[in-house]
């Protein structure tokens, strides 16, 4: 079974600074997708960024980028120029890309990010 | 704005009550999901529907009964719940399954007394 581990229950960053959230995962599958979701206090889960395992290039979405290390099974999220609105719970998630594999997203426990003004 | 809505947003029920959670997606997606989010635990998938057929059921107790009458609507019928079932119930949808990104609704905060 696949597992996702987020080793940082809480992180804080100063406004305008950069922060990196860690995520590692365990799988024996070769084809899969990785996601970072954000859940603000209003609790609606929002997709931040996604990465296909077959792509070597790291995904980037504006101020959000990932460092995908497939061999190390690591998928960290970097937030540049942090803004107050970035404060939220961040969840790392895994999804199988194997035909016949599970349909579900496997989530980590989350990292609570605080942005200090 | 994700295009996935859920009602009610908050629900308090006794253990003998019967209630239903509703999810509606306005994105033209073919797959819908129910997740349970408990405090200090990872989100847990409960059910997956693809083209109105249940394709995955993650060992969920029978007191939770899903219904998917069409690709835009998903219900979760609740009966004789336990206090430990108190949680945030999230609905999600995706265009297809597997490689497609899931989009989440705002959730229903359920408290079972």
PDB file of N, CA and C in Angstrom, chain B residues 12-88:
ATOM      1  N   UNK B  12     -25.777  18.580  12.813  1.00  0.00           N
ATOM      2  CA  UNK B  12     -25.718  17.935  14.128  1.00  0.00           C
ATOM      3  C   UNK B  12     -26.832  16.906  14.156  1.00  0.00           C
ATOM      4  N   UNK B  13     -26.494  15.684  14.509  1.00  0.00           N
ATOM      5  CA  UNK B  13     -27.521  14.643  14.538  1.00  0.00           C
ATOM      6  C   UNK B  13     -27.304  13.682  15.699  1.00  0.00           C
ATOM      7  N   UNK B  14     -28.401  13.106  16.150  1.00  0.00           N
ATOM      8  CA  UNK B  14     -28.324  12.084  17.175  1.00  0.00           C
ATOM      9  C   UNK B  14     -28.026  10.738  16.544  1.00  0.00           C
ATOM     10  N   UNK B  15     -27.677   9.800  17.387  1.00  0.00           N
ATOM     11  CA  UNK B  15     -27.270   8.488  16.874  1.00  0.00           C
ATOM     12  C   UNK B  15     -28.417   7.728  16.237  1.00  0.00           C
ATOM     13  N   UNK B  16     -29.645   8.096  16.532  1.00  0.00           N
ATOM     14  CA  UNK B  16     -30.782   7.379  15.950  1.00  0.00           C
ATOM     15  C   UNK B  16     -31.357   8.075  14.723  1.00  0.00           C
ATOM     16  N   UNK B  17     -30.798   9.234  14.390  1.00  0.00           N
ATOM     17  CA  UNK B  17     -31.328   9.996  13.253  1.00  0.00           C
ATOM     18  C   UNK B  17     -30.918   9.394  11.922  1.00  0.00           C
ATOM     19  N   UNK B  18     -31.645   9.806  10.898  1.00  0.00           N
ATOM     20  CA  UNK B  18     -31.258   9.525   9.519  1.00  0.00           C
ATOM     21  C   UNK B  18     -31.156  10.862   8.794  1.00  0.00           C
ATOM     22  N   UNK B  19     -30.028  11.078   8.159  1.00  0.00           N
ATOM     23  CA  UNK B  19     -29.812  12.314   7.425  1.00  0.00           C
ATOM     24  C   UNK B  19     -29.067  11.991   6.137  1.00  0.00           C
ATOM     25  N   UNK B  20     -29.028  12.970   5.244  1.00  0.00           N
ATOM     26  CA  UNK B  20     -28.293  12.794   3.994  1.00  0.00           C
ATOM     27  C   UNK B  20     -27.439  14.011   3.705  1.00  0.00           C
ATOM     28  N   UNK B  21     -26.247  13.754   3.202  1.00  0.00           N
ATOM     29  CA  UNK B  21     -25.373  14.807   2.709  1.00  0.00           C
ATOM     30  C   UNK B  21     -25.485  14.843   1.189  1.00  0.00           C
ATOM     31  N   UNK B  22     -25.451  16.055   0.665  1.00  0.00           N
ATOM     32  CA  UNK B  22     -25.600  16.215  -0.779  1.00  0.00           C
ATOM     33  C   UNK B  22     -24.381  16.894  -1.366  1.00  0.00           C
ATOM     34  N   UNK B  23     -23.978  16.424  -2.529  1.00  0.00           N
ATOM     35  CA  UNK B  23     -22.883  17.037  -3.268  1.00  0.00           C
ATOM     36  C   UNK B  23     -23.326  17.229  -4.709  1.00  0.00           C
ATOM     37  N   UNK B  24     -22.989  18.369  -5.254  1.00  0.00           N
ATOM     38  CA  UNK B  24     -23.319  18.647  -6.651  1.00  0.00           C
ATOM     39  C   UNK B  24     -22.110  19.274  -7.318  1.00  0.00           C
ATOM     40  N   UNK B  25     -21.793  18.784  -8.501  1.00  0.00           N
ATOM     41  CA  UNK B  25     -20.678  19.383  -9.240  1.00  0.00           C
ATOM     42  C   UNK B  25     -21.192  19.963 -10.554  1.00  0.00           C
ATOM     43  N   UNK B  26     -20.653  21.126 -10.860  1.00  0.00           N
ATOM     44  CA  UNK B  26     -21.097  21.881 -12.033  1.00  0.00           C
ATOM     45  C   UNK B  26     -19.990  21.941 -13.081  1.00  0.00           C
ATOM     46  N   UNK B  27     -19.107  20.942 -13.064  1.00  0.00           N
ATOM     47  CA  UNK B  27     -17.915  20.972 -13.894  1.00  0.00           C
ATOM     48  C   UNK B  27     -17.985  19.997 -15.064  1.00  0.00           C
ATOM     49  N   UNK B  28     -19.079  19.264 -15.184  1.00  0.00           N
ATOM     50  CA  UNK B  28     -19.183  18.293 -16.266  1.00  0.00           C
ATOM     51  C   UNK B  28     -18.304  17.071 -16.055  1.00  0.00           C
ATOM     52  N   UNK B  29     -17.949  16.804 -14.815  1.00  0.00           N
ATOM     53  CA  UNK B  29     -17.085  15.671 -14.509  1.00  0.00           C
ATOM     54  C   UNK B  29     -17.845  14.354 -14.492  1.00  0.00           C
ATOM     55  N   UNK B  30     -17.091  13.263 -14.645  1.00  0.00           N
ATOM     56  CA  UNK B  30     -17.698  11.931 -14.677  1.00  0.00           C
ATOM     57  C   UNK B  30     -17.459  11.112 -13.416  1.00  0.00           C
ATOM     58  N   UNK B  31     -16.579  11.561 -12.557  1.00  0.00           N
ATOM     59  CA  UNK B  31     -16.261  10.796 -11.352  1.00  0.00           C
ATOM     60  C   UNK B  31     -16.480  11.657 -10.117  1.00  0.00           C
ATOM     61  N   UNK B  32     -16.988  11.032  -9.067  1.00  0.00           N
ATOM     62  CA  UNK B  32     -17.228  11.745  -7.818  1.00  0.00           C
ATOM     63  C   UNK B  32     -16.783  10.879  -6.643  1.00  0.00           C
ATOM     64  N   UNK B  33     -16.414  11.553  -5.549  1.00  0.00           N
ATOM     65  CA  UNK B  33     -15.782  10.877  -4.421  1.00  0.00           C
ATOM     66  C   UNK B  33     -16.327  11.419  -3.102  1.00  0.00           C
ATOM     67  N   UNK B  34     -16.360  10.546  -2.097  1.00  0.00           N
ATOM     68  CA  UNK B  34     -16.581  10.977  -0.719  1.00  0.00           C
ATOM     69  C   UNK B  34     -15.311  10.683   0.082  1.00  0.00           C
ATOM     70  N   UNK B  35     -14.853  11.708   0.829  1.00  0.00           N
ATOM     71  CA  UNK B  35     -13.734  11.562   1.735  1.00  0.00           C
ATOM     72  C   UNK B  35     -14.181  11.943   3.142  1.00  0.00           C
ATOM     73  N   UNK B  36     -13.508  11.343   4.121  1.00  0.00           N
ATOM     74  CA  UNK B  36     -13.735  11.703   5.518  1.00  0.00           C
ATOM     75  C   UNK B  36     -12.453  12.336   6.059  1.00  0.00           C
ATOM     76  N   UNK B  37     -12.597  13.491   6.706  1.00  0.00           N
ATOM     77  CA  UNK B  37     -11.452  14.164   7.299  1.00  0.00           C
ATOM     78  C   UNK B  37     -11.674  14.291   8.791  1.00  0.00           C
ATOM     79  N   UNK B  38     -10.947  13.472   9.555  1.00  0.00           N
ATOM     80  CA  UNK B  38     -11.017  13.516  11.012  1.00  0.00           C
ATOM     81  C   UNK B  38      -9.815  14.287  11.544  1.00  0.00           C
ATOM     82  N   UNK B  39      -9.972  14.775  12.751  1.00  0.00           N
ATOM     83  CA  UNK B  39      -8.895  15.553  13.363  1.00  0.00           C
ATOM     84  C   UNK B  39      -7.632  14.695  13.482  1.00  0.00           C
ATOM     85  N   UNK B  40      -6.514  15.261  13.077  1.00  0.00           N
ATOM     86  CA  UNK B  40      -5.197  14.657  13.227  1.00  0.00           C
ATOM     87  C   UNK B  40      -5.043  13.346  12.482  1.00  0.00           C
ATOM     88  N   UNK B  41      -5.864  13.107  11.480  1.00  0.00           N
ATOM     89  CA  UNK B  41      -5.729  11.914  10.637  1.00  0.00           C
ATOM     90  C   UNK B  41      -5.725  12.346   9.187  1.00  0.00           C
ATOM     91  N   UNK B  42      -5.050  11.587   8.331  1.00  0.00           N
ATOM     92  CA  UNK B  42      -5.099  11.921   6.901  1.00  0.00           C
ATOM     93  C   UNK B  42      -6.507  11.742   6.349  1.00  0.00           C
ATOM     94  N   UNK B  43      -6.786  12.452   5.293  1.00  0.00           N
ATOM     95  CA  UNK B  43      -8.070  12.254   4.626  1.00  0.00           C
ATOM     96  C   UNK B  43      -8.194  10.806   4.188  1.00  0.00           C
ATOM     97  N   UNK B  44      -9.397  10.284   4.371  1.00  0.00           N
ATOM     98  CA  UNK B  44      -9.637   8.887   4.012  1.00  0.00           C
ATOM     99  C   UNK B  44     -10.702   8.825   2.927  1.00  0.00           C
ATOM    100  N   UNK B  45     -10.378   8.137   1.850  1.00  0.00           N
ATOM    101  CA  UNK B  45     -11.374   7.925   0.814  1.00  0.00           C
ATOM    102  C   UNK B  45     -12.435   6.963   1.319  1.00  0.00           C
ATOM    103  N   UNK B  46     -13.702   7.299   1.038  1.00  0.00           N
ATOM    104  CA  UNK B  46     -14.796   6.402   1.410  1.00  0.00           C
ATOM    105  C   UNK B  46     -15.346   5.683   0.176  1.00  0.00           C
ATOM    106  N   UNK B  47     -15.742   6.453  -0.799  1.00  0.00           N
ATOM    107  CA  UNK B  47     -16.374   5.875  -1.990  1.00  0.00           C
ATOM    108  C   UNK B  47     -15.926   6.614  -3.243  1.00  0.00           C
ATOM    109  N   UNK B  48     -15.919   5.870  -4.362  1.00  0.00           N
ATOM    110  CA  UNK B  48     -15.654   6.450  -5.662  1.00  0.00           C
ATOM    111  C   UNK B  48     -16.766   6.022  -6.610  1.00  0.00           C
ATOM    112  N   UNK B  49     -17.295   6.971  -7.346  1.00  0.00           N
ATOM    113  CA  UNK B  49     -18.261   6.679  -8.403  1.00  0.00           C
ATOM    114  C   UNK B  49     -17.699   7.177  -9.722  1.00  0.00           C
ATOM    115  N   UNK B  50     -17.780   6.338 -10.725  1.00  0.00           N
ATOM    116  CA  UNK B  50     -17.386   6.730 -12.068  1.00  0.00           C
ATOM    117  C   UNK B  50     -18.542   6.410 -13.001  1.00  0.00           C
ATOM    118  N   UNK B  51     -19.008   7.414 -13.702  1.00  0.00           N
ATOM    119  CA  UNK B  51     -20.163   7.257 -14.586  1.00  0.00           C
ATOM    120  C   UNK B  51     -21.327   6.590 -13.849  1.00  0.00           C
ATOM    121  N   UNK B  52     -21.538   7.089 -12.632  1.00  0.00           N
ATOM    122  CA  UNK B  52     -22.661   6.682 -11.795  1.00  0.00           C
ATOM    123  C   UNK B  52     -22.567   5.265 -11.256  1.00  0.00           C
ATOM    124  N   UNK B  53     -21.442   4.593 -11.459  1.00  0.00           N
ATOM    125  CA  UNK B  53     -21.268   3.269 -10.882  1.00  0.00           C
ATOM    126  C   UNK B  53     -20.202   3.333  -9.794  1.00  0.00           C
ATOM    127  N   UNK B  54     -20.473   2.638  -8.685  1.00  0.00           N
ATOM    128  CA  UNK B  54     -19.495   2.624  -7.624  1.00  0.00           C
ATOM    129  C   UNK B  54     -18.318   1.758  -8.044  1.00  0.00           C
ATOM    130  N   UNK B  55     -17.141   2.354  -8.032  1.00  0.00           N
ATOM    131  CA  UNK B  55     -15.959   1.607  -8.465  1.00  0.00           C
ATOM    132  C   UNK B  55     -15.009   1.307  -7.320  1.00  0.00           C
ATOM    133  N   UNK B  56     -15.252   1.923  -6.186  1.00  0.00           N
ATOM    134  CA  UNK B  56     -14.380   1.665  -5.047  1.00  0.00           C
ATOM    135  C   UNK B  56     -15.129   1.947  -3.760  1.00  0.00           C
ATOM    136  N   UNK B  57     -14.948   1.053  -2.795  1.00  0.00           N
ATOM    137  CA  UNK B  57     -15.568   1.188  -1.486  1.00  0.00           C
ATOM    138  C   UNK B  57     -14.512   0.764  -0.487  1.00  0.00           C
ATOM    139  N   UNK B  58     -14.019   1.726   0.260  1.00  0.00           N
ATOM    140  CA  UNK B  58     -12.888   1.442   1.138  1.00  0.00           C
ATOM    141  C   UNK B  58     -13.306   0.962   2.512  1.00  0.00           C
ATOM    142  N   UNK B  59     -13.965  -0.179   2.565  1.00  0.00           N
ATOM    143  CA  UNK B  59     -14.313  -0.821   3.837  1.00  0.00           C
ATOM    144  C   UNK B  59     -15.056   0.131   4.764  1.00  0.00           C
ATOM    145  N   UNK B  60     -16.009   0.814   4.212  1.00  0.00           N
ATOM    146  CA  UNK B  60     -16.797   1.772   4.991  1.00  0.00           C
ATOM    147  C   UNK B  60     -17.970   1.049   5.644  1.00  0.00           C
ATOM    148  N   UNK B  61     -18.259   1.354   6.918  1.00  0.00           N
ATOM    149  CA  UNK B  61     -19.395   0.696   7.587  1.00  0.00           C
ATOM    150  C   UNK B  61     -20.705   0.949   6.857  1.00  0.00           C
ATOM    151  N   UNK B  62     -21.605   0.013   6.986  1.00  0.00           N
ATOM    152  CA  UNK B  62     -22.877   0.078   6.250  1.00  0.00           C
ATOM    153  C   UNK B  62     -23.785   1.200   6.735  1.00  0.00           C
ATOM    154  N   UNK B  63     -23.460   1.815   7.844  1.00  0.00           N
ATOM    155  CA  UNK B  63     -24.279   2.952   8.288  1.00  0.00           C
ATOM    156  C   UNK B  63     -24.072   4.171   7.380  1.00  0.00           C
ATOM    157  N   UNK B  64     -23.084   4.092   6.492  1.00  0.00           N
ATOM    158  CA  UNK B  64     -22.888   5.096   5.445  1.00  0.00           C
ATOM    159  C   UNK B  64     -23.317   4.472   4.120  1.00  0.00           C
ATOM    160  N   UNK B  65     -24.253   5.098   3.452  1.00  0.00           N
ATOM    161  CA  UNK B  65     -24.775   4.535   2.208  1.00  0.00           C
ATOM    162  C   UNK B  65     -24.726   5.593   1.117  1.00  0.00           C
ATOM    163  N   UNK B  66     -23.878   5.407   0.105  1.00  0.00           N
ATOM    164  CA  UNK B  66     -23.796   6.406  -0.957  1.00  0.00           C
ATOM    165  C   UNK B  66     -24.849   6.170  -2.031  1.00  0.00           C
ATOM    166  N   UNK B  67     -25.134   7.244  -2.747  1.00  0.00           N
ATOM    167  CA  UNK B  67     -26.053   7.155  -3.876  1.00  0.00           C
ATOM    168  C   UNK B  67     -25.612   8.149  -4.927  1.00  0.00           C
ATOM    169  N   UNK B  68     -25.559   7.700  -6.172  1.00  0.00           N
ATOM    170  CA  UNK B  68     -25.151   8.579  -7.265  1.00  0.00           C
ATOM    171  C   UNK B  68     -26.189   8.474  -8.372  1.00  0.00           C
ATOM    172  N   UNK B  69     -27.240   9.292  -8.331  1.00  0.00           N
ATOM    173  CA  UNK B  69     -28.321   9.179  -9.312  1.00  0.00           C
ATOM    174  C   UNK B  69     -27.924   9.614 -10.719  1.00  0.00           C
ATOM    175  N   UNK B  70     -26.939  10.505 -10.799  1.00  0.00           N
ATOM    176  CA  UNK B  70     -26.417  10.940 -12.096  1.00  0.00           C
ATOM    177  C   UNK B  70     -25.008  11.487 -11.878  1.00  0.00           C
ATOM    178  N   UNK B  71     -24.338  11.819 -12.941  1.00  0.00           N
ATOM    179  CA  UNK B  71     -22.923  12.187 -12.824  1.00  0.00           C
ATOM    180  C   UNK B  71     -22.705  13.527 -12.135  1.00  0.00           C
ATOM    181  N   UNK B  72     -23.763  14.290 -11.911  1.00  0.00           N
ATOM    182  CA  UNK B  72     -23.616  15.604 -11.273  1.00  0.00           C
ATOM    183  C   UNK B  72     -23.923  15.592  -9.783  1.00  0.00           C
ATOM    184  N   UNK B  73     -24.556  14.539  -9.308  1.00  0.00           N
ATOM    185  CA  UNK B  73     -25.020  14.505  -7.930  1.00  0.00           C
ATOM    186  C   UNK B  73     -24.519  13.268  -7.203  1.00  0.00           C
ATOM    187  N   UNK B  74     -24.170  13.484  -5.957  1.00  0.00           N
ATOM    188  CA  UNK B  74     -23.724  12.382  -5.102  1.00  0.00           C
ATOM    189  C   UNK B  74     -24.277  12.622  -3.708  1.00  0.00           C
ATOM    190  N   UNK B  75     -24.836  11.573  -3.135  1.00  0.00           N
ATOM    191  CA  UNK B  75     -25.396  11.669  -1.794  1.00  0.00           C
ATOM    192  C   UNK B  75     -24.664  10.703  -0.873  1.00  0.00           C
ATOM    193  N   UNK B  76     -24.693  11.043   0.401  1.00  0.00           N
ATOM    194  CA  UNK B  76     -24.217  10.125   1.425  1.00  0.00           C
ATOM    195  C   UNK B  76     -25.306  10.046   2.481  1.00  0.00           C
ATOM    196  N   UNK B  77     -25.972   8.907   2.516  1.00  0.00           N
ATOM    197  CA  UNK B  77     -27.058   8.705   3.467  1.00  0.00           C
ATOM    198  C   UNK B  77     -26.485   8.151   4.774  1.00  0.00           C
ATOM    199  N   UNK B  78     -26.934   8.764   5.860  1.00  0.00           N
ATOM    200  CA  UNK B  78     -26.386   8.443   7.176  1.00  0.00           C
ATOM    201  C   UNK B  78     -27.488   7.889   8.081  1.00  0.00           C
ATOM    202  N   UNK B  79     -27.190   6.801   8.778  1.00  0.00           N
ATOM    203  CA  UNK B  79     -28.170   6.290   9.735  1.00  0.00           C
ATOM    204  C   UNK B  79     -27.468   5.558  10.860  1.00  0.00           C
ATOM    205  N   UNK B  80     -27.998   5.741  12.049  1.00  0.00           N
ATOM    206  CA  UNK B  80     -27.449   5.142  13.275  1.00  0.00           C
ATOM    207  C   UNK B  80     -25.945   5.333  13.382  1.00  0.00           C
ATOM    208  N   UNK B  81     -25.528   6.591  13.235  1.00  0.00           N
ATOM    209  CA  UNK B  81     -24.100   6.886  13.323  1.00  0.00           C
ATOM    210  C   UNK B  81     -23.615   6.857  14.760  1.00  0.00           C
ATOM    211  N   UNK B  82     -22.302   6.820  14.905  1.00  0.00           N
ATOM    212  CA  UNK B  82     -21.643   6.813  16.197  1.00  0.00           C
ATOM    213  C   UNK B  82     -20.923   8.141  16.406  1.00  0.00           C
ATOM    214  N   UNK B  83     -20.662   8.506  17.642  1.00  0.00           N
ATOM    215  CA  UNK B  83     -19.931   9.770  17.883  1.00  0.00           C
ATOM    216  C   UNK B  83     -18.594   9.834  17.150  1.00  0.00           C
ATOM    217  N   UNK B  84     -17.933   8.705  16.972  1.00  0.00           N
ATOM    218  CA  UNK B  84     -16.638   8.722  16.278  1.00  0.00           C
ATOM    219  C   UNK B  84     -16.773   9.002  14.782  1.00  0.00           C
ATOM    220  N   UNK B  85     -17.987   9.040  14.284  1.00  0.00           N
ATOM    221  CA  UNK B  85     -18.212   9.408  12.893  1.00  0.00           C
ATOM    222  C   UNK B  85     -18.207  10.927  12.699  1.00  0.00           C
ATOM    223  N   UNK B  86     -18.149  11.661  13.787  1.00  0.00           N
ATOM    224  CA  UNK B  86     -18.065  13.124  13.685  1.00  0.00           C
ATOM    225  C   UNK B  86     -16.789  13.494  12.945  1.00  0.00           C
ATOM    226  N   UNK B  87     -16.941  14.299  11.904  1.00  0.00           N
ATOM    227  CA  UNK B  87     -15.793  14.634  11.049  1.00  0.00           C
ATOM    228  C   UNK B  87     -16.250  15.632   9.995  1.00  0.00           C
ATOM    229  N   UNK B  88     -15.311  16.029   9.173  1.00  0.00           N
ATOM    230  CA  UNK B  88     -15.618  16.828   7.985  1.00  0.00           C
ATOM    231  C   UNK B  88     -15.719  15.865   6.813  1.00  0.00           C
TER     232      UNK B  88
END
